[in-house]
Coordinates of C-alpha atoms in Angstrom, one line a residue:
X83 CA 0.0 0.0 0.0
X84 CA 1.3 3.6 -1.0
X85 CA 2.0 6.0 2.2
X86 CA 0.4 9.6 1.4
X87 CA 2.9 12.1 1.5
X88 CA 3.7 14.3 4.6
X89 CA 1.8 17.0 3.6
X90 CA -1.5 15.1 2.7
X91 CA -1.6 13.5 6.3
X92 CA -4.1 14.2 9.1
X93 CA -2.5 16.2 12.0
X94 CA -4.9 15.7 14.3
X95 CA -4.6 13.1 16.7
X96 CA -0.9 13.9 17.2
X97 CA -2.1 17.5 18.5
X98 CA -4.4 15.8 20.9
X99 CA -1.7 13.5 22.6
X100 CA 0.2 16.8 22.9
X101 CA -2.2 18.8 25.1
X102 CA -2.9 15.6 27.1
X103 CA 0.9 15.2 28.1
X104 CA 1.0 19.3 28.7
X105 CA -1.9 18.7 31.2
X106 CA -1.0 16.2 32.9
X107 CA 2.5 17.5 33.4
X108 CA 1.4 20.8 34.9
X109 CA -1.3 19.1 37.6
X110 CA 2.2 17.2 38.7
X111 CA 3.9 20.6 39.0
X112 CA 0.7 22.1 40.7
X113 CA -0.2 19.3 43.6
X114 CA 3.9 19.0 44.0
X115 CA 3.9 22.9 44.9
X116 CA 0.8 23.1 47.2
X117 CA 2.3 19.8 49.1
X118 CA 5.4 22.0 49.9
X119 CA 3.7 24.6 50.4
X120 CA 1.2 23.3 53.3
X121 CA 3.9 21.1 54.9
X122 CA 6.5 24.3 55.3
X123 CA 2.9 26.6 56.6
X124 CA 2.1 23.6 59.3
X125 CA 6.0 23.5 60.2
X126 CA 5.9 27.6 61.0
X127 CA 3.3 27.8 63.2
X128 CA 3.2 24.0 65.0
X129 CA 5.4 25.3 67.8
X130 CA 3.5 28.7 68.0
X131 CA 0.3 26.7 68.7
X132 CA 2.2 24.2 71.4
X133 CA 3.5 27.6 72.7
X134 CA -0.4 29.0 73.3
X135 CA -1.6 25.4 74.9
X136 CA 1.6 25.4 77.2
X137 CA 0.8 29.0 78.1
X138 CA -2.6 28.2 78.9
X139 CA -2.0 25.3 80.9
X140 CA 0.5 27.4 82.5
X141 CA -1.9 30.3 83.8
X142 CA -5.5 29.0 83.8
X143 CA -8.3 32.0 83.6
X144 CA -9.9 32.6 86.9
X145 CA -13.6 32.7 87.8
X146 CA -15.4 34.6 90.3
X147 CA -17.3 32.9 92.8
X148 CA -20.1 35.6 94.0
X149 CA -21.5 34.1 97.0
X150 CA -18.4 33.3 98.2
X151 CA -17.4 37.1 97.9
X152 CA -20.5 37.8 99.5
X153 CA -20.1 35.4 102.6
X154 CA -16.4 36.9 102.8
X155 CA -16.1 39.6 105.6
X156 CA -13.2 41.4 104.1
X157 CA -14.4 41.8 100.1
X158 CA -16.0 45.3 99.2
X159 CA -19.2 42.9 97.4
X160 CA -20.1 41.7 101.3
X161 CA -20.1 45.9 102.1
X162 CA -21.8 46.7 99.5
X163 CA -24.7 44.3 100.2
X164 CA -24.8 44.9 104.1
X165 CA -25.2 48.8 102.9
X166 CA -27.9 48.0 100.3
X167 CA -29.8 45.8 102.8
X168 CA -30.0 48.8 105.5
X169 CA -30.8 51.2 102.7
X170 CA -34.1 49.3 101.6
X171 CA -35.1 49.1 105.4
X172 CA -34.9 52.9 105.2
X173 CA -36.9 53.4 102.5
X174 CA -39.9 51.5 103.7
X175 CA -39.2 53.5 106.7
X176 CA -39.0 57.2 104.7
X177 CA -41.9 56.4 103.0
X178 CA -43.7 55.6 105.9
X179 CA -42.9 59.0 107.3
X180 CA -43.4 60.6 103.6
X181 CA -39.6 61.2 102.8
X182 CA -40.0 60.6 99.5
X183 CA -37.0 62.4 98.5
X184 CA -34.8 60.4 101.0
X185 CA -36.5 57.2 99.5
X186 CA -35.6 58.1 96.3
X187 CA -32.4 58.4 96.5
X188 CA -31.7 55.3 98.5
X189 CA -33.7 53.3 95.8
X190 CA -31.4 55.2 93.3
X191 CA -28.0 53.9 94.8
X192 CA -29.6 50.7 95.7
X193 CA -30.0 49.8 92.1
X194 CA -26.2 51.2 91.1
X195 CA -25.3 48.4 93.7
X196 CA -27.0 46.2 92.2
X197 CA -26.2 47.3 89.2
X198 CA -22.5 46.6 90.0
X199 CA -22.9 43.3 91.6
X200 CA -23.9 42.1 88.3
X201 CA -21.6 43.5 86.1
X202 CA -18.6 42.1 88.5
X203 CA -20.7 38.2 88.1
X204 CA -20.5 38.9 84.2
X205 CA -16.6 39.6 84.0
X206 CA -15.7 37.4 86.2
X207 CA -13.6 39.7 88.8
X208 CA -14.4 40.9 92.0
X209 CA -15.3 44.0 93.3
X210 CA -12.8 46.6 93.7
X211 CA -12.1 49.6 95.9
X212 CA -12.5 52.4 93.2
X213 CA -16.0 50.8 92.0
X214 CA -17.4 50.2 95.2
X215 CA -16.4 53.7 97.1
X216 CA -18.4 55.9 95.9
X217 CA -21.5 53.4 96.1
X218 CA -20.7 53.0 99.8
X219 CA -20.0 56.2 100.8
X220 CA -23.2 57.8 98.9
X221 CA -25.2 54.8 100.9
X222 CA -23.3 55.8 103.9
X223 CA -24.5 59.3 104.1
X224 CA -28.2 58.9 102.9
X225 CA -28.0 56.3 106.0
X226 CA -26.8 58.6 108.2
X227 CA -29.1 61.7 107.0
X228 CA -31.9 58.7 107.6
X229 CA -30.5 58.5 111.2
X230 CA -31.3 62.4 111.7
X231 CA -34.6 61.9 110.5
X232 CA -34.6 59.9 113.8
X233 CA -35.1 56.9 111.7
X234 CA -32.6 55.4 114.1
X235 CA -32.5 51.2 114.8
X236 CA -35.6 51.4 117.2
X237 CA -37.4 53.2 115.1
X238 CA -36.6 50.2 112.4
X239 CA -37.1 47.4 114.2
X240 CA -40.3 48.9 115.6
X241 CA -41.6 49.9 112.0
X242 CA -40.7 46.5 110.8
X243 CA -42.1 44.5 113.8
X244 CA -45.6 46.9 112.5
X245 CA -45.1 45.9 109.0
X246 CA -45.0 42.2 110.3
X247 CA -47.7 42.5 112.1
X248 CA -50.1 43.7 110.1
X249 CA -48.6 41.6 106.9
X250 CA -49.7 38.8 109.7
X251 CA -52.8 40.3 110.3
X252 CA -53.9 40.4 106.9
X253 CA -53.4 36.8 106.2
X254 CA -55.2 35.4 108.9
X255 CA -58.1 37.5 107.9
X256 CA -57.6 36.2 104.4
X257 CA -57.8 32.6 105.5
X258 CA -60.8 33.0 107.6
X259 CA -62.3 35.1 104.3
X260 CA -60.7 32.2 102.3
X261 CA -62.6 30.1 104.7
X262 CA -66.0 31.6 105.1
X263 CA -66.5 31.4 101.3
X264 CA -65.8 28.2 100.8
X265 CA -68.7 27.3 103.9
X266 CA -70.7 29.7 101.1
X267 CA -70.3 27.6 98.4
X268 CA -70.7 24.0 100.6
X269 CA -74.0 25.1 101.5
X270 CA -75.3 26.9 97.7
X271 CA -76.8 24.3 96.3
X272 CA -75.8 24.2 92.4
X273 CA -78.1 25.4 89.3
X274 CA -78.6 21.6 88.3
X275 CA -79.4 20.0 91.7
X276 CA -82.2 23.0 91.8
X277 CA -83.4 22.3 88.3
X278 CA -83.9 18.5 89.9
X279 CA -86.0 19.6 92.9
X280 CA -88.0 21.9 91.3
X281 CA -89.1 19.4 88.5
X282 CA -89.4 16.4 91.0
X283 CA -91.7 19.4 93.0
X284 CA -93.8 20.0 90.1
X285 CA -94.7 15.9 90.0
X286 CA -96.0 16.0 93.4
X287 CA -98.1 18.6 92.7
X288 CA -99.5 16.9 88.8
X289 CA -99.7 13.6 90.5
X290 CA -102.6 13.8 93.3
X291 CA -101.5 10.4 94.2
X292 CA -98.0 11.1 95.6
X293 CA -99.5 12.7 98.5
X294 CA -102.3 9.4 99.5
X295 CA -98.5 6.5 98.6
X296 CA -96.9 8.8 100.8
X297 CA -99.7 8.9 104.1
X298 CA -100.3 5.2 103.2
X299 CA -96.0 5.0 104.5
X300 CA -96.7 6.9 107.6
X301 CA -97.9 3.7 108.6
X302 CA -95.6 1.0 108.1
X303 CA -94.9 -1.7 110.7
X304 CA -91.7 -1.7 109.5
X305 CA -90.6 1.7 110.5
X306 CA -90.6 0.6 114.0
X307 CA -89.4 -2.8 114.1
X308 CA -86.5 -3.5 115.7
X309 CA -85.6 -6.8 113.8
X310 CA -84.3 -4.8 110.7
X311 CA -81.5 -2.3 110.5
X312 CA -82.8 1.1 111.0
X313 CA -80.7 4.6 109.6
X314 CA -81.0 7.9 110.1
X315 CA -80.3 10.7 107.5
X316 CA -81.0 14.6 108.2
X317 CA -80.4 16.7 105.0
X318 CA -81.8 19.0 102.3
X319 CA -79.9 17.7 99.0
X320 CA -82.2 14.9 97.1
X321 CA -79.7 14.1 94.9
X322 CA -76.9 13.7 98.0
X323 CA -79.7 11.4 100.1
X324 CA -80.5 9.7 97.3
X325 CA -76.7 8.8 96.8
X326 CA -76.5 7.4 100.4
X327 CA -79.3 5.1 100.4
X328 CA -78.4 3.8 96.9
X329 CA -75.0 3.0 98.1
X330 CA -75.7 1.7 101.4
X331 CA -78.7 -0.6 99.8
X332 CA -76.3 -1.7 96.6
X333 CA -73.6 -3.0 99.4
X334 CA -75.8 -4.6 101.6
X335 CA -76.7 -8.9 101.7
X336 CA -79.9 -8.1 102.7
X337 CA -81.4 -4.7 101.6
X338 CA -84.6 -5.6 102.1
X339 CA -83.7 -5.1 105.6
X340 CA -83.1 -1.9 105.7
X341 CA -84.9 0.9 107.1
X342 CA -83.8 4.4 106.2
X343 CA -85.7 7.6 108.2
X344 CA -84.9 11.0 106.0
X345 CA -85.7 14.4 107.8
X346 CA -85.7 16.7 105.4
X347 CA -86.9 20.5 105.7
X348 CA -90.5 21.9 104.4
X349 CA -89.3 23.5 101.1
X350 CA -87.4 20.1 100.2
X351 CA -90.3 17.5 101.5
X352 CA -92.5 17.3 98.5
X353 CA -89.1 17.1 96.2
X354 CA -87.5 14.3 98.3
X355 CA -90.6 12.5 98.4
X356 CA -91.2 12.5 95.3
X357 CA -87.6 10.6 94.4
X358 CA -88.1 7.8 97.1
X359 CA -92.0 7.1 95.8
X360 CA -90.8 6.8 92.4
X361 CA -87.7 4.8 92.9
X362 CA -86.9 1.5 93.8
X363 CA -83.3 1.4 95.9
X364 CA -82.9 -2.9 96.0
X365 CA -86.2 -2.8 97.8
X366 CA -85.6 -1.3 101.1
X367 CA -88.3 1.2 102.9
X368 CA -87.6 4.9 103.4
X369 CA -89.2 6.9 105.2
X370 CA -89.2 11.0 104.5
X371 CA -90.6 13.2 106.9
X372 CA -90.5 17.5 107.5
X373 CA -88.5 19.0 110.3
X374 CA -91.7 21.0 110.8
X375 CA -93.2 17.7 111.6
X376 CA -90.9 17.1 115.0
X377 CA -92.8 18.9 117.3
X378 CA -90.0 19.1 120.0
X379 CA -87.9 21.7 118.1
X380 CA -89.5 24.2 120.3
X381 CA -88.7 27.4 122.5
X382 CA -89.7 25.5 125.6
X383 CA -87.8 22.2 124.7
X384 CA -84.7 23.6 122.6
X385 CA -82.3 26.2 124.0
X386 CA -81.0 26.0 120.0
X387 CA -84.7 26.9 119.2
X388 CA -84.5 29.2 121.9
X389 CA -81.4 30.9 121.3
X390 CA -82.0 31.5 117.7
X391 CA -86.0 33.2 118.7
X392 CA -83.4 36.1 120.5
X393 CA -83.5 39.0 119.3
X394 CA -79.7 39.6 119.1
X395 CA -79.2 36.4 117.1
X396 CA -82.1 37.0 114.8
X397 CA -80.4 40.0 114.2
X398 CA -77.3 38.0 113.4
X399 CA -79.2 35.3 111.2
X400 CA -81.2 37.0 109.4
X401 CA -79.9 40.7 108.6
X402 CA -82.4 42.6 106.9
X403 CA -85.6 40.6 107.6
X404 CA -88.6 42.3 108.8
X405 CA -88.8 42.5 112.6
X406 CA -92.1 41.6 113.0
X407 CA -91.4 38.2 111.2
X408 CA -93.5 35.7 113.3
X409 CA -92.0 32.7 114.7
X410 CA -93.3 29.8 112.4
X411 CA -92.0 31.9 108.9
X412 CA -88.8 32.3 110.5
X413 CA -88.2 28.9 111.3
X414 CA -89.2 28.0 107.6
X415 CA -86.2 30.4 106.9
X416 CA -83.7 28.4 105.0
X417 CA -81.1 30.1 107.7
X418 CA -82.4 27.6 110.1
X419 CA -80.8 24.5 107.9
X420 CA -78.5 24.2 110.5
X421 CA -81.9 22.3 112.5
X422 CA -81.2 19.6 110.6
X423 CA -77.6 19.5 111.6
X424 CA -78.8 19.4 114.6
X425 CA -81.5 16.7 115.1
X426 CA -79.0 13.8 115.3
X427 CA -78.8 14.9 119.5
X428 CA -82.7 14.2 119.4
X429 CA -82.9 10.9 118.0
X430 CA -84.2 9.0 120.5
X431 CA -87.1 11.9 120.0
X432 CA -87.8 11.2 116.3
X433 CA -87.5 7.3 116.8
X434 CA -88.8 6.8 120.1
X435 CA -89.5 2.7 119.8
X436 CA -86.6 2.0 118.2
X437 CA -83.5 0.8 120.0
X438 CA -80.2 1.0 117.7
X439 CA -79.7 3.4 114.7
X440 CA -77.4 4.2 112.4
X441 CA -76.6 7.9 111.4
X442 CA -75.3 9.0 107.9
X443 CA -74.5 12.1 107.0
X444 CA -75.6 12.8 103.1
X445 CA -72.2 13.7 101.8
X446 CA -70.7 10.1 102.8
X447 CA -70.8 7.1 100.7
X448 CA -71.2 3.4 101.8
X449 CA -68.5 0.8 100.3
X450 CA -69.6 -2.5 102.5
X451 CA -72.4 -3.9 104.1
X452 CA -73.4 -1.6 107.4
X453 CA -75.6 -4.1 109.1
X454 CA -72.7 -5.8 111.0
X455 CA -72.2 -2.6 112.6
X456 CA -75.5 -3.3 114.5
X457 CA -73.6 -6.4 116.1
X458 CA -70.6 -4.0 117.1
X459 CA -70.3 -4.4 120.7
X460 CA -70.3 -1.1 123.0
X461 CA -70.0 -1.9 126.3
X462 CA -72.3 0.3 127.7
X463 CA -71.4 3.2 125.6
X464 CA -74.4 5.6 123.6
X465 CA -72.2 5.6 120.8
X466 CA -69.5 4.2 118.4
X467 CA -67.3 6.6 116.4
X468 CA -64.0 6.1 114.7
X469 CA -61.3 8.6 116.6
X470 CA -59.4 11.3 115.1
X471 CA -56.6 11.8 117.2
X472 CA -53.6 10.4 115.4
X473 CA -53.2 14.1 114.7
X474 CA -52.8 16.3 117.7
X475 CA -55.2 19.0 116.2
X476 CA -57.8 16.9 116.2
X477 CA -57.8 16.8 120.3
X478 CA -60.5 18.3 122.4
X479 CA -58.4 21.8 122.9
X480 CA -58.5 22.2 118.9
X481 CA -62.2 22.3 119.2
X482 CA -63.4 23.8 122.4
X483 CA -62.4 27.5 124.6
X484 CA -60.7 25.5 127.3
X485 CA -60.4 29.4 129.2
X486 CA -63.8 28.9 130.5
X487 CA -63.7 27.4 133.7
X488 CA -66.5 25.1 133.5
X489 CA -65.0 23.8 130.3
X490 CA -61.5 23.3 131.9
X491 CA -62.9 21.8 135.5
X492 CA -64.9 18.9 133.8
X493 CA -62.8 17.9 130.6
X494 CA -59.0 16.7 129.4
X495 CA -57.9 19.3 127.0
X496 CA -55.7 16.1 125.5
X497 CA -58.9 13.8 125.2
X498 CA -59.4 12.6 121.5
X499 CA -61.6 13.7 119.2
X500 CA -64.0 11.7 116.8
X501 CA -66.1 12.4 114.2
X502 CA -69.7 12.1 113.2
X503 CA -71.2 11.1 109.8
X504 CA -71.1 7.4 110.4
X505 CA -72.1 6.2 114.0
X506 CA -74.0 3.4 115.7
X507 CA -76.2 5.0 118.1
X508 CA -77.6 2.6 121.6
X509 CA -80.7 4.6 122.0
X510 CA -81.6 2.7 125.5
X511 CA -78.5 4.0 126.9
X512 CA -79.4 7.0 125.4
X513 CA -82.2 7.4 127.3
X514 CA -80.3 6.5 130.3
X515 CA -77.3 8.7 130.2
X516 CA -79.7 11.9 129.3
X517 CA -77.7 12.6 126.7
X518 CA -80.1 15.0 125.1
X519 CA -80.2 17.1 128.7
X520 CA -76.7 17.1 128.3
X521 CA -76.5 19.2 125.2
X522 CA -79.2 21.1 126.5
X523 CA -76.9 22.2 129.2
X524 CA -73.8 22.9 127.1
X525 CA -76.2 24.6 124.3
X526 CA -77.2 27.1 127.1
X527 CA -73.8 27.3 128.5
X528 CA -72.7 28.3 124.6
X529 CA -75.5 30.9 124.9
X530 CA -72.8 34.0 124.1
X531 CA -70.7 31.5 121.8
X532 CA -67.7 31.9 124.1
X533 CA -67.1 27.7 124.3
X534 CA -67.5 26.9 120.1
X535 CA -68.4 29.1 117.5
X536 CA -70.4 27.0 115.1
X537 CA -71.2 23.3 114.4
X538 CA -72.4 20.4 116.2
X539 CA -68.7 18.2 116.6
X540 CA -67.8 20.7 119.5
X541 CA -71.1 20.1 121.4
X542 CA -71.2 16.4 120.5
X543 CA -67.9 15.6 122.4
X544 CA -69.2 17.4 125.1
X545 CA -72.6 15.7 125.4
X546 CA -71.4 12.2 124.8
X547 CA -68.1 12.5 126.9
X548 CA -67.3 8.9 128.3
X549 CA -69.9 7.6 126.3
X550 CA -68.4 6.8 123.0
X551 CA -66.8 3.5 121.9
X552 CA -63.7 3.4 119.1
X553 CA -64.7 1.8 116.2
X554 CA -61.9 0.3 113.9
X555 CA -60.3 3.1 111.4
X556 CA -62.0 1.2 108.1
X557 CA -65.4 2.0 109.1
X558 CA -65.2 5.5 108.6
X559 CA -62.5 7.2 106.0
X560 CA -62.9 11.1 106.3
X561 CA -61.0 13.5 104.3
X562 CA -62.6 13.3 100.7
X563 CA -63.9 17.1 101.1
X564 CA -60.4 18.4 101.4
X565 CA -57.5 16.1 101.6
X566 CA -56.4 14.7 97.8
X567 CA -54.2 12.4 98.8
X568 CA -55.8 10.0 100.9
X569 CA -54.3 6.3 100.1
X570 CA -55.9 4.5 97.9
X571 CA -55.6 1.5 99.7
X572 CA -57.6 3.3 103.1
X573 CA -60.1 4.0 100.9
X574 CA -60.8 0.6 99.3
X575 CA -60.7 -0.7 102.3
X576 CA -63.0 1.4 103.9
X577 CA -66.8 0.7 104.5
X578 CA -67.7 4.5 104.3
X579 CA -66.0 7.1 103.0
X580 CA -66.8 10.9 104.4
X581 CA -66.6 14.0 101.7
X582 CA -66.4 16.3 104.8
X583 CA -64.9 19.4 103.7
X584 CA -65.6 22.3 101.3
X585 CA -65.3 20.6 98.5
X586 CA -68.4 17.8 98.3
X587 CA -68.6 15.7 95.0
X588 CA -71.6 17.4 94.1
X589 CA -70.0 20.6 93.3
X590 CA -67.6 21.8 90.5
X591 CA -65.4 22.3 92.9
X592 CA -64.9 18.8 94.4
X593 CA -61.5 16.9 94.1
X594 CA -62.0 15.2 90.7
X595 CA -59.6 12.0 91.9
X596 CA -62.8 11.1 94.4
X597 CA -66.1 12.0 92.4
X598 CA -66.3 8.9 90.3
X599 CA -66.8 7.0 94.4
X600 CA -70.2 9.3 94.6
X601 CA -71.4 9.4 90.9
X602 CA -71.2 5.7 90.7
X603 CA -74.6 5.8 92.6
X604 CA -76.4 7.9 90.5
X605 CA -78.5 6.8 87.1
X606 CA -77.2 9.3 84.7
X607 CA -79.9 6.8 82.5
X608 CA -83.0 8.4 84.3
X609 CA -84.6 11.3 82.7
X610 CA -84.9 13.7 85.2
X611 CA -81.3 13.2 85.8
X612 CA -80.6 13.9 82.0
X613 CA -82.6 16.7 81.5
X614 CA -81.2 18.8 84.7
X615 CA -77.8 17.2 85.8
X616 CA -76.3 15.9 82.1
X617 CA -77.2 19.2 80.7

């Protein structure tokens, strides 16, 4: 084959080669250059950077500890500070005396103290003399020009002591104000309970035969027999009675057994009526009755009765009412609700035939059968009770004036206390002991309200001194009304727990760990229920 001539052949590829060699070459060059480069750079400044770490291993930086300056008797912080806290007792004390000037200026170099307290925590050094000086020395003199005010240490401790005082003052009077409204809202009854009694009010008076079921009860051989397990309950709320007979009937092996006596009061009657005629609780027979009914809450037979018929203490219970308010309408006065509170010291009264009771109060609920209570022995005593003791506040002294002589010369002021809303009640020794006369005697002795203020516990550890019998602890679990952490174990154990307190379940108010014990009794199902309480 014939070669072309030189001129005649393709260039080309021969060009190509050539660039490729060029490139490659000066990459070489290039990475060969930044190698020396980088190794002489990390070979200047290596020992400059051991140089640095040697230097600050050498002298390590300092911090300042503040509190330690401040607990230090010899560091111008600690004088500054003792000035600044003089300073601000001297202003309350200028501005007491309307120095405002002098106040001012104290409040001014106050804050350039603090000011400087803070700046020295930032940096990290402590206080010197030429910062704090001028501080001190300004503090110094508005201390002193305080001093000629006669703002002197007396005058400072005695302003101060005042200022304690009265700071002291004003929170007891906004505990008992704390206190006295939640009493208020214990006793209001809420929108939807009233909603319940007024429609369960308008039945009685549609259905003509509620009245005739309810005279045809009056009647019952039952009520008085002593071979069934009778219990006494004394209260206004419908929905909180109907909750302790459900509960108690729902626990018990036999409710058919059970008798349960309501006392309620004459605007309530026809309501609570009403809900026990129409509803079956397990078959057990209760009884409803009006306070108005009980002839023996009267002037003659009652110092309560009598005591509240005063003039001084109608005053007191019923400001603004007319004076020529008759007896009867004032008794109707829903003021005299605490009557019902009352009538468990005239039980043997109200049930004269019968022989043992129990006594609920309507913000408890029942967990366990009751009727073995009824075989509790009480050797003698009137009544059984579960003590309150283990704290010492809940000892007699806690609850009664011990200063009053009578008090002090018949009682232990270290005795123990118990509580009421769940006792067995011997109504023959009762009668024997006079029990009632008793606290007929300490209810006149109250007469100026010198002994107890309010309630019935005080008068009932009076009236049935040596006559009550401890019952076992799981019986009666108090607390729910107040105390949120009551073990769960005490409760499930117990065979009735107490919402005694401020806060009962049937209000919003009511410890929400607790309410599902009391709701459990109630038929959200029935309509009544659904129209005023679901809604």
């Amino acid at each position: 084959m014939r070669r072309r001539a030189p001129e005649f052949r393709r260039p080309a590829r021969r060009r190509l080669s050539n660039w490729i060699s060029l490139l490659i070459g000066m990459s070489i060059a290039a990475g060969l250059v930044l190698f020396l480069f980088q190794h002489h750079h990390q070979d200047r400044f290596e020992p400059l950077l051991r140089e640095k770490v040697v230097a600050d291993e050498e002298f390590p930086r300092e911090y300042l500890n503040l509190t330690q300056e401040l607990l230090s008797s010899t560091s111008y912080a600690r004088q500054l500070a003792d000035q600044m806290t003089l300073a601000k007792a001297y202003v309350i004390i200028a501005k007491e005396h309307h120095n405002l000037q002098l106040a001012w200026e104290l409040s001014s170099h106050i804050r350039n103290g603090q000011r400087l307290l803070s700046q020295a925590a930032v940096r990290g050094k402590s206080i010197t003399l030429e910062e704090a000086h001028p501080v001190v020395s300004r503090l110094a003199q508005l201390i002193y020009k305080a001093q000629d005010f006669h703002y002197d240490i007396s005058t400072t401790i005695t302003t101060l002591k005042s200022h304690a005082l009265a700071l002291e003052e004003r929170a007891n009077a906004a505990t008992v104000q704390s206190a006295e409204f939640g009493q208020l809202a214990a006793e209001t009854m809420p929108k939807s309970l009233h909603c319940f009694n007024i429609k369960l009010t308008e039945e009685w008076f549609r259905n003509s035969s509620l009245m005739k079921l309810s005279e045809e009860g009056r009647n019952l051989p039952r009520l008085v027999d002593n071979n069934l397990y009778h219990f006494c309950i004394f209260s206004d709320n419908v929905m909180a009675t109907s909750v302790v007979v459900n509960s108690t009937a729902s626990n018990a092996d036999h409710p058919q057994q059970l008798v349960f006596h309501v006392v309620t009061d004459e605007v309530n009657y026809r309501a609570m009526t009403t809900w026990f005629l129409r509803n079956d609780f397990s078959g057990c027979t209760v009884e409803v009755r009006s306070i108005e009914e009980l002839n023996l809450l009267n002037t003659s037979f009652s110092p309560l009765v009598r005591q509240l018929m005063l003039a001084e203490t109608r005053a007191y219970h019923f400001a603004g009412s007319s004076q020529d308010q008759n007896a009867e309408s004032r008794l109707k006065d829903t003021n005299f609700a605490s009557l019902l509170n009352h009538l468990r010291f005239y039980i043997p009264q109200i049930q004269p035939l019968l022989e043992k009771v129990v006594f609920l109060d309507d913000d408890v609920v029942v967990q366990k059968d009751l009727t073995p209570l009824f075989s509790v022995e009480l050797h003698g005593n009137v009544v059984g009770a579960v003590e309150t003791c283990l704290e010492a506040f809940h000892r007699f002294y806690k609850y009664i004036n011990f200063s009053n002589p009578v008090v002090s010369s018949k009682f232990d002021p270290q005795a123990c206390g118990w509580a009421f809303g769940m006792n067995i009640f011997d109504l023959i020794a009762w009668k024997k002991a006079n029990v009632t006369a008793k606290y007929h005697y300490w209810q006149e002795q109250n007469a100026d309200k010198m002994i107890w203020k309010r309630g019935t516990l005080a008068p009932g550890l009076l009236a049935f001194y040596g006559l009550m019998e401890p019952l076992d602890r799981r019986w009666h679990v108090l607390g729910l009304g107040y105390d949120s952490e009551i073990d769960d174990r005490l409760i499930e154990s117990a065979a009735v727990v107490h919402f005694n307190g401020n806060m009962k379940p049937w209000l919003k108010s009511s410890i929400s760990r607790y309410r599902n014990l009391w709701e459990r009794y109630i038929d959200f199902s029935h309509p009544l229920i659904k129209d005023c309480i679901m809604h």
